[in-house]
mmCIF file of C-alpha atoms in Angstrom:
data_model
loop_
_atom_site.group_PDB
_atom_site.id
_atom_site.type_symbol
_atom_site.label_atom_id
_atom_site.label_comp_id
_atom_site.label_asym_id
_atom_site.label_seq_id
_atom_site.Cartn_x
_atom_site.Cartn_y
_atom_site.Cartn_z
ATOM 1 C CA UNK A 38 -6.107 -5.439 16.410
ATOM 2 C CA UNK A 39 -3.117 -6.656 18.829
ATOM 3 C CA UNK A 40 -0.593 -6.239 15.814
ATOM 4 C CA UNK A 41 1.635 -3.049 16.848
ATOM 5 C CA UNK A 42 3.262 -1.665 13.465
ATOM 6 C CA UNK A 43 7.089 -1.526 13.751
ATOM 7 C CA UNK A 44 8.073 0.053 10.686
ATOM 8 C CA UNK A 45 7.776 0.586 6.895
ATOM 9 C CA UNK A 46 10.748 0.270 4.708
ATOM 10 C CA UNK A 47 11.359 -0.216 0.630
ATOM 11 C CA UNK A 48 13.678 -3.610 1.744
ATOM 12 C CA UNK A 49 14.205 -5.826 4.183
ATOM 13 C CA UNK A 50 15.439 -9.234 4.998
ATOM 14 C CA UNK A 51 13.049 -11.787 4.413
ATOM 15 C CA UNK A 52 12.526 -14.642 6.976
ATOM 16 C CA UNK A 53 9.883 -16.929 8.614
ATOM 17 C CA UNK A 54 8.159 -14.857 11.361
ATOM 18 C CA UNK A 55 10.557 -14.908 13.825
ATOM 19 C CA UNK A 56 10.590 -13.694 18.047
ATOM 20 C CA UNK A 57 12.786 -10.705 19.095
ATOM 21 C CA UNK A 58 13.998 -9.983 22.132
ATOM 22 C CA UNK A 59 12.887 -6.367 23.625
ATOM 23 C CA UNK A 60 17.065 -5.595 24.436
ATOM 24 C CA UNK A 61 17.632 -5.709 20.382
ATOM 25 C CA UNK A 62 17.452 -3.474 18.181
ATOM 26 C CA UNK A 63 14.267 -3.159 16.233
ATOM 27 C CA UNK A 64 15.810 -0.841 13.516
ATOM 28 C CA UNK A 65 17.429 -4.132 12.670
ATOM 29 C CA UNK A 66 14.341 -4.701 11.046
ATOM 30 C CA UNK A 67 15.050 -2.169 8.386
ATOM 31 C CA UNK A 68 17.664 -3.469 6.914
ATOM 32 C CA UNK A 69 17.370 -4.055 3.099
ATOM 33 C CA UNK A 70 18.129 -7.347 1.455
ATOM 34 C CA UNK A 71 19.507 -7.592 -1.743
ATOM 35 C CA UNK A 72 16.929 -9.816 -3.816
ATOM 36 C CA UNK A 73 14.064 -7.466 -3.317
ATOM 37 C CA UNK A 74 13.383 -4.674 -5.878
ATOM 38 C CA UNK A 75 13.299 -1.192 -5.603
ATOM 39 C CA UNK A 76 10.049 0.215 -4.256
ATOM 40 C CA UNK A 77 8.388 -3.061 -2.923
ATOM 41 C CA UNK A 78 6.900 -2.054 0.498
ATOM 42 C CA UNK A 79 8.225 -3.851 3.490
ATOM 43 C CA UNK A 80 5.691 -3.970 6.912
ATOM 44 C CA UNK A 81 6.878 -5.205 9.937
ATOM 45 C CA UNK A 82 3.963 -6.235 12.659
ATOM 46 C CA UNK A 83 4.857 -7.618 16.328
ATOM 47 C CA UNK A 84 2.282 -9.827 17.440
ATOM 48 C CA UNK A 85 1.370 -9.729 21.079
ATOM 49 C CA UNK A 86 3.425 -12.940 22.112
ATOM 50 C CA UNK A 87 6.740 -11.194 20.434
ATOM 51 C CA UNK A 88 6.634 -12.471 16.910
ATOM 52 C CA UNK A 89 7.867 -10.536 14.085
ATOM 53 C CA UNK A 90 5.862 -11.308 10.884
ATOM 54 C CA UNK A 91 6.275 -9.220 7.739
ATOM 55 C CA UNK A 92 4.668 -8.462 4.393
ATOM 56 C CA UNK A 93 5.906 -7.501 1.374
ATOM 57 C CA UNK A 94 4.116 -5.557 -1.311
ATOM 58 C CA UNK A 95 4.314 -5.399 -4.972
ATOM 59 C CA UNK A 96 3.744 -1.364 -5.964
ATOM 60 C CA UNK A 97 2.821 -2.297 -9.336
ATOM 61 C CA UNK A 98 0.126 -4.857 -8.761
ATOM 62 C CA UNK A 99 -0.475 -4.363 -4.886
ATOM 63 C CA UNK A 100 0.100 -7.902 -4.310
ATOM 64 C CA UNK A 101 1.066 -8.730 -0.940
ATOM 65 C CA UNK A 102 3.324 -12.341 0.294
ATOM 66 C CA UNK A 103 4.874 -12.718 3.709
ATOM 67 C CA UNK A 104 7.924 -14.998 2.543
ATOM 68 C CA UNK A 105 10.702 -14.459 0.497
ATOM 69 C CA UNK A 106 9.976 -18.045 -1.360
ATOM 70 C CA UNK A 107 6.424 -16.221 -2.680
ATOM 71 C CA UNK A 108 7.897 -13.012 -3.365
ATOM 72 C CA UNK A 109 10.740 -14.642 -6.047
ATOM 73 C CA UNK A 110 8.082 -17.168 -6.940
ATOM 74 C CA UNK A 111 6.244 -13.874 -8.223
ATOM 75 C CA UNK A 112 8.743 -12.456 -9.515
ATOM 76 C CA UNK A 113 9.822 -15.259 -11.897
ATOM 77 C CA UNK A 114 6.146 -15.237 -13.075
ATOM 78 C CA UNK A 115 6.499 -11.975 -14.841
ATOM 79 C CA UNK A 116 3.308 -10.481 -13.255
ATOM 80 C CA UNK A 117 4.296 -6.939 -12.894
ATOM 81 C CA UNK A 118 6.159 -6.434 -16.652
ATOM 82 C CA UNK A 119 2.489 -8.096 -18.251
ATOM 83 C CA UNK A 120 0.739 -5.441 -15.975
ATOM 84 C CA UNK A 121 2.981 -2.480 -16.803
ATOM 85 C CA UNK A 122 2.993 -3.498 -20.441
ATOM 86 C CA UNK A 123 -0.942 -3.237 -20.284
ATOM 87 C CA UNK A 124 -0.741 -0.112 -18.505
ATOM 88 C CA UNK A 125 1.714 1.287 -21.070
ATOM 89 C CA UNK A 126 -0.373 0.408 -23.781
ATOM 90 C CA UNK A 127 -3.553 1.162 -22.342
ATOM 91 C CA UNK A 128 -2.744 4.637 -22.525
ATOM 92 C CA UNK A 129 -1.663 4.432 -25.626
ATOM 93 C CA UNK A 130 -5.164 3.705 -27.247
ATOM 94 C CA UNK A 131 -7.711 5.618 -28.524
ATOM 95 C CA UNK A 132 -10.810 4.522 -26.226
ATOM 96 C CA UNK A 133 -8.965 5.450 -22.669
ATOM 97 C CA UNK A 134 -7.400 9.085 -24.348
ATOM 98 C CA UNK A 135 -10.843 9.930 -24.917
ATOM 99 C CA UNK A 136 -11.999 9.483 -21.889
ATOM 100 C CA UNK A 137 -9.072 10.768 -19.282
ATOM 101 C CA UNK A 138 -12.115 12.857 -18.115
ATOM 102 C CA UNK A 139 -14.568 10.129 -17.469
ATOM 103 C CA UNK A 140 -13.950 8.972 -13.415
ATOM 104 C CA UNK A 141 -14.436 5.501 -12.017
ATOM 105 C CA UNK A 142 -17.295 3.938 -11.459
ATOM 106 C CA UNK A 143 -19.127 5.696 -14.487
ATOM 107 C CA UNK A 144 -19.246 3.237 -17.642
ATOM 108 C CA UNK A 145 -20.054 3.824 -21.206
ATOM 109 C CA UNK A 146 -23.709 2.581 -22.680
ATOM 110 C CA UNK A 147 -24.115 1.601 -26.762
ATOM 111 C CA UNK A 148 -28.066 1.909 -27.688
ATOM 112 C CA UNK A 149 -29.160 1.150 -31.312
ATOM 113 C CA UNK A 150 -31.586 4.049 -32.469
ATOM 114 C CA UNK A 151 -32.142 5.535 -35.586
ATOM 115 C CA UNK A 152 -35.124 5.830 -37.862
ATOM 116 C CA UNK A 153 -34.120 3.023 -39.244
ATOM 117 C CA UNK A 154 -32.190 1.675 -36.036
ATOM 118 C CA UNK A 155 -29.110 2.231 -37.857
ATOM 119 C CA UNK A 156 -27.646 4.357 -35.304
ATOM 120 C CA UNK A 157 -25.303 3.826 -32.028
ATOM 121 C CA UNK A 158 -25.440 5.889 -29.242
ATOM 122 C CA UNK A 159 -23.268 6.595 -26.630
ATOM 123 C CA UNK A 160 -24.082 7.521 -22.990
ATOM 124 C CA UNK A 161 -22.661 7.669 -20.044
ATOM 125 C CA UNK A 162 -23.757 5.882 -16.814
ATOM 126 C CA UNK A 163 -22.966 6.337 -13.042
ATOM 127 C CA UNK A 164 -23.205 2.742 -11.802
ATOM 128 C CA UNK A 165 -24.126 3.751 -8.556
ATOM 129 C CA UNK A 166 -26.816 6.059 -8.977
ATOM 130 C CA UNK A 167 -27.797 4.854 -12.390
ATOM 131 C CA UNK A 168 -27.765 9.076 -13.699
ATOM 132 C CA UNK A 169 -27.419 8.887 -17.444
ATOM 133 C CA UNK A 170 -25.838 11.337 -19.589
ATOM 134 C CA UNK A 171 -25.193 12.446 -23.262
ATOM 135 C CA UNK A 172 -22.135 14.053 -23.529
ATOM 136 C CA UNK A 173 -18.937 15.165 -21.427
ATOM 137 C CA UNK A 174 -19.904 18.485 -20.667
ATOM 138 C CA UNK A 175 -23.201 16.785 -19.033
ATOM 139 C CA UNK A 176 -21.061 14.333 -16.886
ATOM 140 C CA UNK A 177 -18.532 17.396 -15.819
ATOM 141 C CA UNK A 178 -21.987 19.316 -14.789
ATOM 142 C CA UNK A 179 -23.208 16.710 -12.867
ATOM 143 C CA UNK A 180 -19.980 15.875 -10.821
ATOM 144 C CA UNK A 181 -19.411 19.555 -10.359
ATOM 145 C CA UNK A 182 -22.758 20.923 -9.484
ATOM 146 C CA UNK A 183 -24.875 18.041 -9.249
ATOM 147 C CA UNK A 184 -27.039 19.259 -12.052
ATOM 148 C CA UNK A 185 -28.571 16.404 -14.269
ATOM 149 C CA UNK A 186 -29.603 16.963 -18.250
ATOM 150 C CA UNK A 187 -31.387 15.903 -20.304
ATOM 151 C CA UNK A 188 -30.339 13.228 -22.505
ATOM 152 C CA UNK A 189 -32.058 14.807 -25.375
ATOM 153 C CA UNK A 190 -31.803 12.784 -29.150
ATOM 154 C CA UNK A 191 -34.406 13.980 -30.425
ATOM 155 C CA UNK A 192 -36.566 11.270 -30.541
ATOM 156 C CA UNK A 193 -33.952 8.992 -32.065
ATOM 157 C CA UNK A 194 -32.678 6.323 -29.174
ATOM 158 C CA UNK A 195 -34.749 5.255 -26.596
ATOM 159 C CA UNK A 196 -33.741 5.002 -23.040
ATOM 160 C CA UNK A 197 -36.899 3.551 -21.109
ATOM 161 C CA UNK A 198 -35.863 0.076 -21.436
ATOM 162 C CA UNK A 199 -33.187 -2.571 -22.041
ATOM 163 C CA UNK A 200 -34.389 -3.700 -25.188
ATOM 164 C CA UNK A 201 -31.944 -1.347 -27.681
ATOM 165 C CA UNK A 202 -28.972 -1.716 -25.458
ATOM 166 C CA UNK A 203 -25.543 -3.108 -27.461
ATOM 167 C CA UNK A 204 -23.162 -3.115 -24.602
ATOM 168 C CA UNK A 205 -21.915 -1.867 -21.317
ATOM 169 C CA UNK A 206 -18.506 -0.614 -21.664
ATOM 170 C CA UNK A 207 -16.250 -0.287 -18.633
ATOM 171 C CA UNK A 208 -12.549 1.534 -19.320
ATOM 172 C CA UNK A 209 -11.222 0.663 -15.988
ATOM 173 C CA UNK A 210 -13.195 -2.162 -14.730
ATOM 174 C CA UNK A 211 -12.062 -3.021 -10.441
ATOM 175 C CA UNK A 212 -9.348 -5.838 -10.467
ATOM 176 C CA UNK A 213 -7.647 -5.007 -13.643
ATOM 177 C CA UNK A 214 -4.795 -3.093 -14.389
ATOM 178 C CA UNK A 215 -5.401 0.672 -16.485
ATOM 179 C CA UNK A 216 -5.734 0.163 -19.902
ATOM 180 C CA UNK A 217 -7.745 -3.144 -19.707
ATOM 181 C CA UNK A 218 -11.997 -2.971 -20.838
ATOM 182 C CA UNK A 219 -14.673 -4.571 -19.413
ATOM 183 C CA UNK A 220 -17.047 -5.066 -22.162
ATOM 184 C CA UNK A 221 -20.659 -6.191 -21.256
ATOM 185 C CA UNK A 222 -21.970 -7.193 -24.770
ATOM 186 C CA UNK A 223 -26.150 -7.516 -24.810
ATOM 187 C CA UNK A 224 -27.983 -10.286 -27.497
ATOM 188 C CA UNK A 225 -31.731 -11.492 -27.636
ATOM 189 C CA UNK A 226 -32.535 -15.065 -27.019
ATOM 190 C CA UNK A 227 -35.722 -17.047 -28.850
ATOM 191 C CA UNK A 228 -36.934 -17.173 -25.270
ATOM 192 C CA UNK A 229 -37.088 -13.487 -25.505
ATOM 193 C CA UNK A 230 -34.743 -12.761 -22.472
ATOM 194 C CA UNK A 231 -31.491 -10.621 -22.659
ATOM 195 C CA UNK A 232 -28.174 -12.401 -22.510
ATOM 196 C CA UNK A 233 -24.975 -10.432 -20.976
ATOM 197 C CA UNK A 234 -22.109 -11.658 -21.872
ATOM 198 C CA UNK A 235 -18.832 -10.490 -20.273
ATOM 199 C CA UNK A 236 -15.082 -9.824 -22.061
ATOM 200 C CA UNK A 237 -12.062 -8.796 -21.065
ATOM 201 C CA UNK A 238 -9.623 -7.154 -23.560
ATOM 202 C CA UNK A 239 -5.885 -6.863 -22.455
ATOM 203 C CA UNK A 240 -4.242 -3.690 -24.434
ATOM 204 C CA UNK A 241 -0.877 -5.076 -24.761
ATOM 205 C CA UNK A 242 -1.554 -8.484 -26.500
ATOM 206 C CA UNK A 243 -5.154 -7.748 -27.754
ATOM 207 C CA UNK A 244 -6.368 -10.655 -26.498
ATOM 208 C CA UNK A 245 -9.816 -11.170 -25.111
ATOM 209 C CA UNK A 246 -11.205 -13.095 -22.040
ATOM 210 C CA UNK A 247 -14.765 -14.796 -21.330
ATOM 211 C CA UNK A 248 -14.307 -14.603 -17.442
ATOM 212 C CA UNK A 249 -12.404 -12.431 -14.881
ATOM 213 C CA UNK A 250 -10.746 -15.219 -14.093
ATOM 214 C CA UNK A 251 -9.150 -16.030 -17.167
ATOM 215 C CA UNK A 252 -7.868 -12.948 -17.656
ATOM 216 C CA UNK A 253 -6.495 -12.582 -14.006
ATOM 217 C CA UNK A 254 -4.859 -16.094 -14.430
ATOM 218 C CA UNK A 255 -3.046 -14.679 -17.906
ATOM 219 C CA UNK A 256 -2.016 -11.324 -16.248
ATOM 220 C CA UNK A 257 -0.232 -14.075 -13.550
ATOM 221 C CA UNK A 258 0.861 -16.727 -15.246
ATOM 222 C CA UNK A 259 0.914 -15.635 -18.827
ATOM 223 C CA UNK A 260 -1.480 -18.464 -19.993
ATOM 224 C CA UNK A 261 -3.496 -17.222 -22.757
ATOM 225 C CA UNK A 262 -6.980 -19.728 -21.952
ATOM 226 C CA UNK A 263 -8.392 -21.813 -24.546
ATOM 227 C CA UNK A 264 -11.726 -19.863 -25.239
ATOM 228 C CA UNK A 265 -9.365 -16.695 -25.746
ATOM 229 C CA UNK A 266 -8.947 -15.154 -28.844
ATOM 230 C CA UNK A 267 -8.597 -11.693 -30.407
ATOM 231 C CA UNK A 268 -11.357 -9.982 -32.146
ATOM 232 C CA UNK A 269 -11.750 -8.479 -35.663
ATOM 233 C CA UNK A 270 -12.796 -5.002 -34.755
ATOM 234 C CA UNK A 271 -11.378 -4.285 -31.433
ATOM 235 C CA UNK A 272 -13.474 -2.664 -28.486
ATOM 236 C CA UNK A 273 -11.036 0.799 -29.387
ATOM 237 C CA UNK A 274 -12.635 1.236 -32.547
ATOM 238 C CA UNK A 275 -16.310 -0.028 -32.037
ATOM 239 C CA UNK A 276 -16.464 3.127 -29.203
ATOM 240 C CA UNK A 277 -14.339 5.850 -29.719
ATOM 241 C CA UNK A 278 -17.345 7.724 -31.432
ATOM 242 C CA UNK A 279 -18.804 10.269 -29.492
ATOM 243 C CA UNK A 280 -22.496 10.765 -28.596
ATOM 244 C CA UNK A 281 -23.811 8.893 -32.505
ATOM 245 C CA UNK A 282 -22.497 7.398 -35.393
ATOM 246 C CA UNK A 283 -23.814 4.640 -37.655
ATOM 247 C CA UNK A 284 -24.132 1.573 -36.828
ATOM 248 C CA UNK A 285 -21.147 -0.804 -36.707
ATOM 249 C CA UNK A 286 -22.027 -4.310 -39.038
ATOM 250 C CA UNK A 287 -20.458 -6.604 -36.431
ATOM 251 C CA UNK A 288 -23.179 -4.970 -33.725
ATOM 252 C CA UNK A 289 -26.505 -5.555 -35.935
ATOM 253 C CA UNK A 290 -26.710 -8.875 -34.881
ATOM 254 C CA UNK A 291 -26.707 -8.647 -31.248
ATOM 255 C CA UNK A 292 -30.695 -7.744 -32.000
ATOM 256 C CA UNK A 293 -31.652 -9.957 -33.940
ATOM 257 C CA UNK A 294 -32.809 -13.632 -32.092
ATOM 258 C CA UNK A 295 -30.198 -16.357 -33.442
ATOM 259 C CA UNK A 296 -32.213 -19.569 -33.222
ATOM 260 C CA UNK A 297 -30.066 -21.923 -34.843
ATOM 261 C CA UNK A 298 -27.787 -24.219 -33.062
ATOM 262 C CA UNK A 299 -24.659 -23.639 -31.911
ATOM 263 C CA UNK A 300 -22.031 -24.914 -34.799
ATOM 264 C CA UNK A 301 -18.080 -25.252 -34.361
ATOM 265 C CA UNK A 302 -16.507 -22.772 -36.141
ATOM 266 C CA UNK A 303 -14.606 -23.213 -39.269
ATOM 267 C CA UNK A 304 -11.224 -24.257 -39.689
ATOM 268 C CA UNK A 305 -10.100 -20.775 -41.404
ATOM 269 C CA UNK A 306 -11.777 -19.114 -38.673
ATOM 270 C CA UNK A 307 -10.514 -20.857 -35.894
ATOM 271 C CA UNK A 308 -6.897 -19.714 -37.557
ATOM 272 C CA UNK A 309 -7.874 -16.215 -36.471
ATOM 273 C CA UNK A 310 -8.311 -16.857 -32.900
ATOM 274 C CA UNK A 311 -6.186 -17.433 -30.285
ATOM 275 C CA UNK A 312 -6.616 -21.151 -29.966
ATOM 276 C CA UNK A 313 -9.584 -23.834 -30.830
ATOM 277 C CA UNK A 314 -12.665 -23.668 -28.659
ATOM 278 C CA UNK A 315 -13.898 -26.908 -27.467
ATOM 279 C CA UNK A 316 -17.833 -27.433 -27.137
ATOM 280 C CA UNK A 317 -17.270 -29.022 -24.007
ATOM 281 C CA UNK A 318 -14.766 -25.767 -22.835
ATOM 282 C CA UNK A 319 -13.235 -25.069 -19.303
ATOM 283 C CA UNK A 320 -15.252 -25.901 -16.811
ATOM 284 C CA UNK A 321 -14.184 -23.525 -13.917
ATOM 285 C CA UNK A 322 -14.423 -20.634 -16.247
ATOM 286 C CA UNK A 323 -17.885 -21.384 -16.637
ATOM 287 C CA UNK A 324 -18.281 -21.385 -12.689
ATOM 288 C CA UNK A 325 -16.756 -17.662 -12.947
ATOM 289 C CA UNK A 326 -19.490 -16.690 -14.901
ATOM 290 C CA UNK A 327 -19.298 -16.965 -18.147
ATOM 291 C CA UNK A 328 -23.418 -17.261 -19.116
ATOM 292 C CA UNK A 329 -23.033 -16.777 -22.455
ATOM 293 C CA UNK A 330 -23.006 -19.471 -25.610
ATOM 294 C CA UNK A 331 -23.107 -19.812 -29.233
ATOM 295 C CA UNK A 332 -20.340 -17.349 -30.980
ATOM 296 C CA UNK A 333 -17.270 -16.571 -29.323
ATOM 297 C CA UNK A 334 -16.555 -13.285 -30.067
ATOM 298 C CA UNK A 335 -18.631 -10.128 -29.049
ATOM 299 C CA UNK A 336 -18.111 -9.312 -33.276
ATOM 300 C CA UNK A 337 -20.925 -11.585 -34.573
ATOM 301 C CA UNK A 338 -19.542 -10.770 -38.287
ATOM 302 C CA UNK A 339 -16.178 -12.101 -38.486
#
């Protein structure tokens, strides 16, 4: 609250935090150095005892340091081309074209139905307000005029509980860059609970993540984690269907209770994935989150 802006600028020198004297010149303060980028933001703050301290701002990933040694340090990691890449790609696939419309904070629901439950359905969900929707036209209604439909199959998927749910399906999930999905994939346990397990998928290199974490650590460091890998039937094609379609193999299985054992996967499937997964895997990705166990990838099948 006692910080007094002094000015906002694309460059500036960087230096420790440093005391001015009121006779200088605080346009000084502007002047552009020549290892900062174009379009970083520069702030300039003068605490109440005279000091100068400034932060500078990445415009690509919003990341903010407030030395020049953590700005290069950035900069040498490569951060901002792996999040333009994603972003690049992103809107290149076929999931986030389809779905320009669809605004934050609504995500994308898969229910088995079906006579036979050999259906997927598609619906759309306001994560605040839980509203649920069929179609495009009903989400455009509601965020127009307010006005809710019905989400009317005919009978075929039912809605009243969690029991038919596939996955939860976010297309620009808070923290990531655009282009990256959330995907919240749904199995039955023996003890007749509901597991949610959570991936990450990075559009550029295809690669999928078990925790935030792990994916925020690649998108800084460019460490792919061990328990990464890349799935058979990417989260693109499971859910660019619109409102039904039949069902997808790799998704039968996430109703169906799996009570045999955990078992380390095969050497010819391990050559598939992005590295080996250990039984005994990454500790402090479990502490992220990760709740889930037994197969790897969201795409029982492969």
């Amino acid at each position: 609250m006692g910080d007094k802006p002094i000015t906002m600028v694309s460059d500036e020198k960087a230096k420790e935090p440093t005391t001015l004297d009121e006779e200088e010149d605080i346009e000084a303060l502007a002047e552009p150095p020549d290892w900062l980028p174009d379009g970083w933001i520069m702030e300039a703050y003068r605490t109440e005892d005279g000091t100068i301290i400034r932060y500078y701002t990445s415009p690509i990933s919003n990341y903010t340091f407030t030395t020049k040694s953590e700005v290069l340090e950035y900069l040498f990691s490569g951060t901002d081309e792996r999040m333009l890449e994603s972003k690049e790609r992103g809107a290149e696939n076929t999931l986030q074209r389809q779905h320009e419309w669809l605004p934050k904070g609504w995500v994308m629901e898969i229910r088995a139905g079906g006579e036979k439950t050999d259906k997927m359905y598609k619906f759309y969900v306001h994560s605040i307000t839980g509203v649920r929707l069929l179609s495009k036209q009903d989400v455009l209604l509601y965020i127009n005029e307010a006005k809710i439909s019905r989400c009317d199959t005919n009978g075929q998927c039912d809605t009243s509980s969690e029991d038919n749910i596939l996955a939860k399906v976010d297309i620009r999930p808070s923290g990531l860059p655009e282009g990256w999905v959330k995907e919240i994939v749904y199995r039955k346990t023996k003890d007749g609970l509901t597991r949610r397990d959570p991936y990450y998928t990075d559009p550029a290199s295809s690669y999928t993540f078990r925790t935030l974490k792990s994916a925020l650590s690649f998108l800084e460091t460019g460490k792919v984690s061990r328990n990464a890998f890349i799935q058979r039937t990417s989260v693109h094609d499971l859910y660019s269907f619109e409102i039904s379609a039949d069902m997808h193999e790799s998704l039968r299985n996430r109703l169906i209770v799996n009570e045999k054992p955990y078992q380390e996967p095969t050497r010819s499937s391990r050559s598939r994935r992005a590295s080996k997964i250990e039984q005994d895997q990454n500790i402090d990705d479990t502490k992220d989150g990760d709740t889930s166990s037994g197969s790897d990838s969201p795409n029982e099948s492969e």
